[in-house]
Coordinates of C-alpha atoms in Angstrom, one line a residue:
M1 CA 30.7 4.0 -1.4
E2 CA 30.1 3.5 -5.1
L3 CA 32.4 0.5 -5.0
K4 CA 30.1 -1.1 -2.3
Y5 CA 27.0 -0.5 -4.5
L6 CA 28.9 -2.1 -7.4
E7 CA 29.8 -5.1 -5.2
A8 CA 26.2 -5.5 -4.1
R9 CA 25.2 -5.5 -7.7
R10 CA 27.8 -8.1 -8.7
V11 CA 27.0 -10.4 -5.8
L12 CA 23.3 -10.4 -6.5
H13 CA 23.8 -10.7 -10.3
E14 CA 25.9 -13.8 -9.6
V15 CA 23.3 -15.3 -7.3
L16 CA 20.3 -14.4 -9.5
Q17 CA 22.0 -15.9 -12.6
S18 CA 23.0 -19.1 -10.9
P19 CA 21.4 -22.5 -11.7
E20 CA 19.4 -22.3 -8.5
A21 CA 17.8 -19.0 -9.6
L22 CA 17.3 -20.0 -13.2
S23 CA 15.4 -23.2 -12.2
C24 CA 12.6 -21.2 -10.5
D25 CA 9.5 -21.4 -12.6
A26 CA 7.4 -18.9 -10.6
I27 CA 7.8 -15.9 -8.3
L28 CA 5.6 -14.6 -5.5
L29 CA 5.4 -11.1 -7.0
S30 CA 4.5 -8.6 -4.2
G31 CA 5.7 -5.7 -6.3
G32 CA 8.3 -4.7 -3.6
L33 CA 11.9 -3.9 -4.2
D34 CA 13.1 -7.4 -3.4
T35 CA 11.0 -9.3 -5.9
S36 CA 11.4 -6.6 -8.4
I37 CA 15.2 -7.1 -8.4
A38 CA 14.8 -10.9 -8.4
A39 CA 12.3 -11.0 -11.3
E40 CA 14.1 -8.5 -13.5
I41 CA 17.6 -10.0 -13.1
I42 CA 16.5 -13.6 -13.5
T43 CA 14.5 -12.9 -16.6
E44 CA 17.5 -11.2 -18.2
Q45 CA 18.6 -14.7 -19.0
S46 CA 15.6 -15.4 -21.0
S47 CA 17.1 -18.3 -22.9
T48 CA 18.1 -20.3 -19.8
S49 CA 15.6 -19.1 -17.2
K50 CA 12.5 -21.2 -16.4
L51 CA 10.8 -18.2 -14.8
R52 CA 7.5 -17.7 -16.6
T53 CA 4.9 -17.1 -13.9
G54 CA 4.3 -14.3 -11.4
I55 CA 1.7 -14.6 -8.7
T56 CA 0.3 -11.7 -6.8
V57 CA -2.4 -11.7 -4.1
T58 CA -4.4 -8.5 -3.5
I59 CA -7.6 -7.7 -1.6
E60 CA -10.1 -5.9 -3.8
P61 CA -12.1 -3.5 -1.5
T62 CA -15.3 -3.6 -3.7
S63 CA -15.3 -7.4 -3.6
N64 CA -15.6 -7.3 0.2
P65 CA -18.9 -5.5 0.8
L66 CA -19.1 -5.9 4.6
A67 CA -15.6 -4.4 5.1
H68 CA -16.1 -1.8 2.3
Q69 CA -19.4 -0.7 3.8
H70 CA -17.8 -0.2 7.2
G71 CA -14.9 1.8 5.8
L72 CA -12.2 -0.6 6.7
F73 CA -10.2 0.2 3.5
T74 CA -8.6 3.6 3.7
R75 CA -6.8 3.2 0.4
Q76 CA -6.4 0.7 -2.4
P77 CA -3.7 -1.9 -1.7
Q78 CA -0.5 -0.9 -3.5
D79 CA 1.2 -4.2 -4.4
I80 CA -0.8 -4.9 -7.5
Y81 CA 0.2 -1.6 -9.2
Y82 CA 3.9 -2.4 -9.0
A83 CA 3.4 -6.1 -9.6
I84 CA 1.6 -5.5 -12.9
K85 CA 4.5 -3.3 -14.2
I86 CA 7.1 -5.8 -13.2
A87 CA 5.3 -8.7 -14.8
A88 CA 4.9 -6.8 -18.0
K89 CA 8.5 -5.7 -18.1
C90 CA 9.7 -9.3 -17.5
G91 CA 7.2 -10.9 -19.8
L92 CA 5.6 -13.1 -17.1
D93 CA 2.3 -14.8 -17.2
H94 CA 0.8 -12.8 -14.3
H95 CA -1.8 -14.6 -12.0
V96 CA -3.5 -11.9 -10.0
L97 CA -5.5 -13.5 -7.2
K98 CA -8.3 -11.5 -5.5
P99 CA -9.6 -13.6 -2.6
T100 CA -12.2 -12.2 -0.3
L101 CA -11.4 -11.6 3.3
A102 CA -13.8 -14.4 4.2
E103 CA -12.0 -16.8 1.9
L104 CA -8.7 -16.0 3.5
T105 CA -9.8 -16.2 7.1
T106 CA -11.8 -19.4 6.8
G107 CA -10.5 -21.2 3.7
A108 CA -7.9 -23.7 2.6
A109 CA -5.0 -21.2 2.9
M110 CA -5.7 -20.5 6.5
D111 CA -6.1 -24.2 7.3
L112 CA -2.7 -24.8 5.6
C113 CA -1.1 -22.1 7.7
T114 CA -2.5 -23.2 11.1
R115 CA -1.7 -26.8 10.4
V116 CA 1.9 -26.3 9.1
L117 CA 2.9 -23.3 11.3
R118 CA 0.9 -24.6 14.3
T119 CA -0.2 -21.2 15.3
F120 CA -3.2 -18.9 15.6
E121 CA -1.1 -15.8 16.3
P122 CA -2.6 -12.9 14.3
M123 CA 0.5 -11.1 13.1
E124 CA 2.0 -14.2 11.7
L125 CA -1.2 -15.4 10.0
R126 CA -2.1 -12.0 8.4
N127 CA 1.1 -12.4 6.3
A128 CA 1.4 -16.1 6.0
V129 CA -2.1 -16.7 4.6
V130 CA -1.2 -14.5 1.6
I131 CA 1.9 -16.6 1.0
A132 CA -0.1 -19.8 1.4
H133 CA -2.9 -18.6 -1.0
A134 CA -0.2 -17.9 -3.7
L135 CA 1.5 -21.2 -3.2
L136 CA -1.7 -23.1 -3.5
R137 CA -2.2 -21.4 -6.9
A138 CA 1.4 -22.2 -7.8
R139 CA 0.8 -25.9 -7.2
E140 CA -2.6 -25.8 -9.0
I141 CA -0.9 -24.5 -12.2
G142 CA 1.9 -27.0 -12.1
C143 CA 4.8 -24.8 -10.8
K144 CA 7.5 -26.6 -8.8
R145 CA 10.1 -24.1 -7.6
V146 CA 9.0 -20.6 -6.4
C147 CA 11.2 -17.6 -5.9
T148 CA 10.5 -15.2 -3.0
G149 CA 12.1 -12.0 -1.6
D150 CA 12.6 -13.4 1.9
G151 CA 15.6 -12.0 3.8
A152 CA 16.2 -8.7 2.2
D153 CA 14.5 -6.6 4.9
E154 CA 16.4 -8.4 7.7
L155 CA 19.8 -8.2 6.0
F156 CA 19.6 -4.7 4.5
A157 CA 17.6 -2.7 7.1
G158 CA 14.3 -2.7 5.3
Y159 CA 12.2 -2.4 8.5
A160 CA 11.4 1.0 9.9
F161 CA 12.4 0.0 13.5
M162 CA 15.9 -0.7 12.2
H163 CA 16.2 2.9 11.1
Q164 CA 16.2 3.9 14.7
M165 CA 19.4 1.9 15.4
D166 CA 22.8 3.6 15.5
A167 CA 25.9 2.7 13.6
R168 CA 27.0 0.3 16.3
K169 CA 23.8 -1.5 17.1
L170 CA 22.5 -2.0 13.5
P171 CA 25.4 -4.3 12.2
A172 CA 25.1 -6.4 15.4
Y173 CA 21.3 -6.7 14.9
I174 CA 21.8 -7.8 11.3
Q175 CA 24.4 -10.4 12.3
N176 CA 21.9 -11.8 14.8
M177 CA 19.1 -11.8 12.2
A178 CA 21.3 -13.6 9.7
Q179 CA 21.5 -16.5 12.2
S180 CA 17.9 -16.5 13.6
M181 CA 15.5 -15.3 10.8
R182 CA 12.8 -17.7 9.8
F183 CA 10.1 -17.5 7.1
C184 CA 6.9 -19.3 6.5
A185 CA 7.2 -19.9 2.8
A186 CA 9.6 -22.9 3.0
P187 CA 7.5 -25.1 5.4
L188 CA 4.2 -24.1 3.6
A189 CA 5.8 -24.9 0.2
Q190 CA 7.2 -28.2 1.5
A191 CA 3.7 -29.2 2.7
L192 CA 2.4 -28.7 -0.8
G193 CA 5.2 -30.6 -2.5
L194 CA 6.9 -27.4 -3.8
S195 CA 10.3 -25.8 -3.0
V196 CA 11.0 -22.1 -2.5
W197 CA 14.2 -20.1 -3.0
S198 CA 15.3 -16.6 -2.2
P199 CA 18.4 -14.8 -3.5
F200 CA 18.7 -13.0 -0.2
L201 CA 19.0 -16.3 1.8
H202 CA 21.8 -17.5 -0.5
K203 CA 25.1 -18.0 1.4
R204 CA 26.9 -15.5 -0.8
T205 CA 24.3 -12.7 -0.1
I206 CA 24.4 -13.4 3.6
E207 CA 28.2 -13.2 3.7
F208 CA 28.1 -9.9 1.9
A209 CA 25.4 -8.4 4.1
T210 CA 27.2 -9.4 7.3
L211 CA 30.6 -8.1 6.5
G212 CA 29.7 -4.8 8.2
I213 CA 28.0 -2.6 5.6
P214 CA 28.0 1.0 7.0
R215 CA 24.7 2.3 8.2
S216 CA 24.9 5.2 5.7
L217 CA 24.8 2.7 2.9
L218 CA 21.7 0.9 4.3
I219 CA 19.6 3.9 5.4
G220 CA 19.4 7.1 3.5
E221 CA 17.9 9.2 0.8
F222 CA 16.9 7.8 -2.6
D223 CA 14.8 9.7 -5.1
G224 CA 14.2 12.4 -2.6
V225 CA 12.8 10.0 0.1
Q226 CA 14.4 8.4 3.2
H227 CA 14.6 4.6 2.7
G228 CA 16.0 1.4 4.1
K229 CA 17.8 -1.1 1.8
L230 CA 19.5 1.9 0.3
I231 CA 22.4 -0.2 -1.0
L232 CA 20.0 -2.4 -3.0
R233 CA 18.2 0.7 -4.5
Q234 CA 21.5 2.2 -5.5
A235 CA 22.8 -1.1 -6.9
F236 CA 19.6 -1.6 -9.0
P237 CA 18.3 2.0 -9.6
D238 CA 16.5 1.0 -12.8
V239 CA 14.2 -1.8 -11.5
V240 CA 10.5 -1.0 -11.4
S241 CA 10.3 -0.7 -7.6
A242 CA 13.6 1.0 -6.9
A243 CA 11.9 3.9 -5.2
R244 CA 8.9 2.1 -3.7
I245 CA 8.5 2.7 0.0
K246 CA 8.7 -0.4 2.1
E247 CA 5.3 -1.9 3.2
P248 CA 4.6 -5.0 5.2
I249 CA 2.9 -7.8 3.3
E250 CA -0.4 -7.2 5.1
C251 CA -0.4 -3.5 4.1
G252 CA 0.7 -4.0 0.5
C253 CA -1.9 -6.7 -0.2
G254 CA -4.7 -5.5 2.1
T255 CA -4.9 -8.1 4.9
V256 CA -4.1 -5.3 7.4
V257 CA -7.9 -4.9 7.8
M258 CA -8.3 -8.5 9.2
P259 CA -8.4 -7.4 12.8
A260 CA -11.3 -5.0 12.1
F261 CA -12.9 -7.5 9.8
A262 CA -13.0 -10.1 12.6
E263 CA -14.7 -7.6 14.8
L264 CA -17.5 -7.4 12.2
L265 CA -17.7 -11.2 11.8
V266 CA -18.1 -12.2 15.5
P267 CA -20.8 -10.6 17.6
D268 CA -19.9 -9.8 21.2
D269 CA -22.2 -12.4 22.8
E270 CA -20.9 -15.1 20.5
F271 CA -17.3 -14.2 21.3
A272 CA -17.9 -14.3 25.0
R273 CA -19.7 -17.7 24.9
E274 CA -17.1 -19.3 22.5
V275 CA -14.0 -18.2 24.4
D276 CA -15.5 -19.4 27.7
G277 CA -16.1 -22.8 26.0
I278 CA -12.5 -22.9 24.6
K279 CA -11.0 -22.1 28.0
T280 CA -13.0 -24.9 29.6
Q281 CA -12.5 -27.5 26.9
H282 CA -9.0 -26.8 25.6
Q283 CA -7.4 -24.7 28.4
V284 CA -6.7 -21.9 25.9
T285 CA -7.2 -18.2 26.5
V286 CA -8.4 -16.5 23.3
R287 CA -8.0 -12.8 23.9
D288 CA -9.6 -11.1 20.9
K289 CA -11.9 -11.8 17.9
E290 CA -9.2 -12.1 15.3
R291 CA -7.5 -14.8 17.4
L292 CA -10.9 -16.5 17.7
V293 CA -11.4 -16.6 13.9
Y294 CA -8.0 -18.2 13.5
F295 CA -8.4 -20.5 16.5
R296 CA -11.3 -22.1 14.8
S297 CA -9.0 -23.3 12.0
F298 CA -6.3 -24.1 14.6
K299 CA -8.7 -26.3 16.5
R300 CA -9.6 -28.3 13.3
T301 CA -6.0 -28.7 12.0
V302 CA -4.0 -29.0 15.2
L303 CA -6.0 -29.7 18.4
E304 CA -8.3 -32.3 16.6
S305 CA -5.4 -33.9 14.8
D306 CA -3.7 -36.7 16.8
D307 CA -0.8 -36.8 14.3
V308 CA 0.0 -33.1 14.9
M309 CA -0.6 -33.1 18.6
K310 CA 1.8 -36.0 19.0
Q311 CA 4.6 -33.7 17.8
L312 CA 3.7 -30.9 20.3
T313 CA 4.1 -30.6 24.0
R314 CA 1.9 -28.8 26.5
N315 CA 2.0 -28.0 30.2
G316 CA 5.8 -28.4 30.6
A317 CA 8.1 -26.3 32.7
S318 CA 8.1 -23.5 30.1
A319 CA 4.4 -23.7 29.1
C320 CA 2.7 -20.5 27.8
P321 CA 0.3 -19.2 30.4
D322 CA -2.4 -18.5 27.7
C323 CA -2.4 -21.7 25.5
H324 CA -0.2 -24.0 27.6
F325 CA 1.9 -25.1 24.6
D326 CA 5.6 -25.1 25.6
L327 CA 7.5 -21.9 24.7
D328 CA 10.7 -22.1 22.7
S329 CA 12.7 -21.9 25.9
P330 CA 12.1 -21.0 29.6
A331 CA 13.4 -17.5 28.9
A332 CA 11.2 -16.9 25.9
E333 CA 9.0 -13.8 26.0
F334 CA 6.7 -14.6 23.1
C335 CA 4.6 -17.6 22.3
R336 CA 4.6 -18.6 18.7
V337 CA 1.4 -20.5 19.0
C338 CA -1.0 -17.9 20.4
G339 CA 1.1 -14.7 20.5
W340 CA 1.3 -14.3 24.3
Y341 CA 3.9 -12.0 25.7
P342 CA 4.5 -10.9 29.3
G343 CA 2.6 -7.6 28.9
L344 CA -0.6 -9.5 28.1
L345 CA -0.8 -10.8 31.7
S346 CA -2.1 -7.4 32.9
N347 CA -4.7 -7.1 30.1

């Protein structure tokens, strides 16, 4: 088993000290294990690495009085604590962005997301808007190539639901994820004239991850706690976030409260009137207030843009029953545009 940890360390060292890695001039620093490894290994090559900037997005509860007053924040978002330590250890110029929830739900970052990703699906946007906000800052300060931690959870069993899979199902699932995983950072960056790069999406890393790593090396105890991505923690036990518990972006930065925040933003009577109008004018079913808040941006950036609408199809044989944009395939059971899935028909 120790040989496998050493191999993981060697593979990622090679990837993170490659010209592709050393040309990154910024990193989206969530403070998680993945970006902790990336930042700390890249900056070991201080003389040749261009990495000088870390960007972290966090929601400050006290800067959001409406949400704070209604008790939406049950704890302080945790990303910032780890990110500060990583940035200090690596000597990065750390840009800590503290947008308000109102700014994220209605501002430039949300419009970028709905336009580029062509969606008003809540789960996607709660996470993507954080990435978009950070990338907008990266462009503003002149960065060109941004490192992310995309792919580590998918390839090394970071997600909690993967921990329920047995030794037969888990490798098969990882193989499938290696072929089908998609991330929002690349298209968002491209729209801004930037490029993004992740060590976990490098061909060498994917080859290593899909050679059939035993479940016991992916899920197990580290520092007294049960974790996923065990092989990465064991390979890099000294990085700042080696023992950090996995959190989704929305939890780590604080956008997890967006559904409840939308409930506060939109009165019931306004919601009823507006969704009726949307159904009549656009033939779109908007099922909750969070979707409505995002749909307002989607309407501006997609429905009212002839250039974007020319690239989309509606009312085909595989049209979504809620928004009438075509699903990925006739057999698809999820709509990337609005978030419809078969169970919603009975709601």
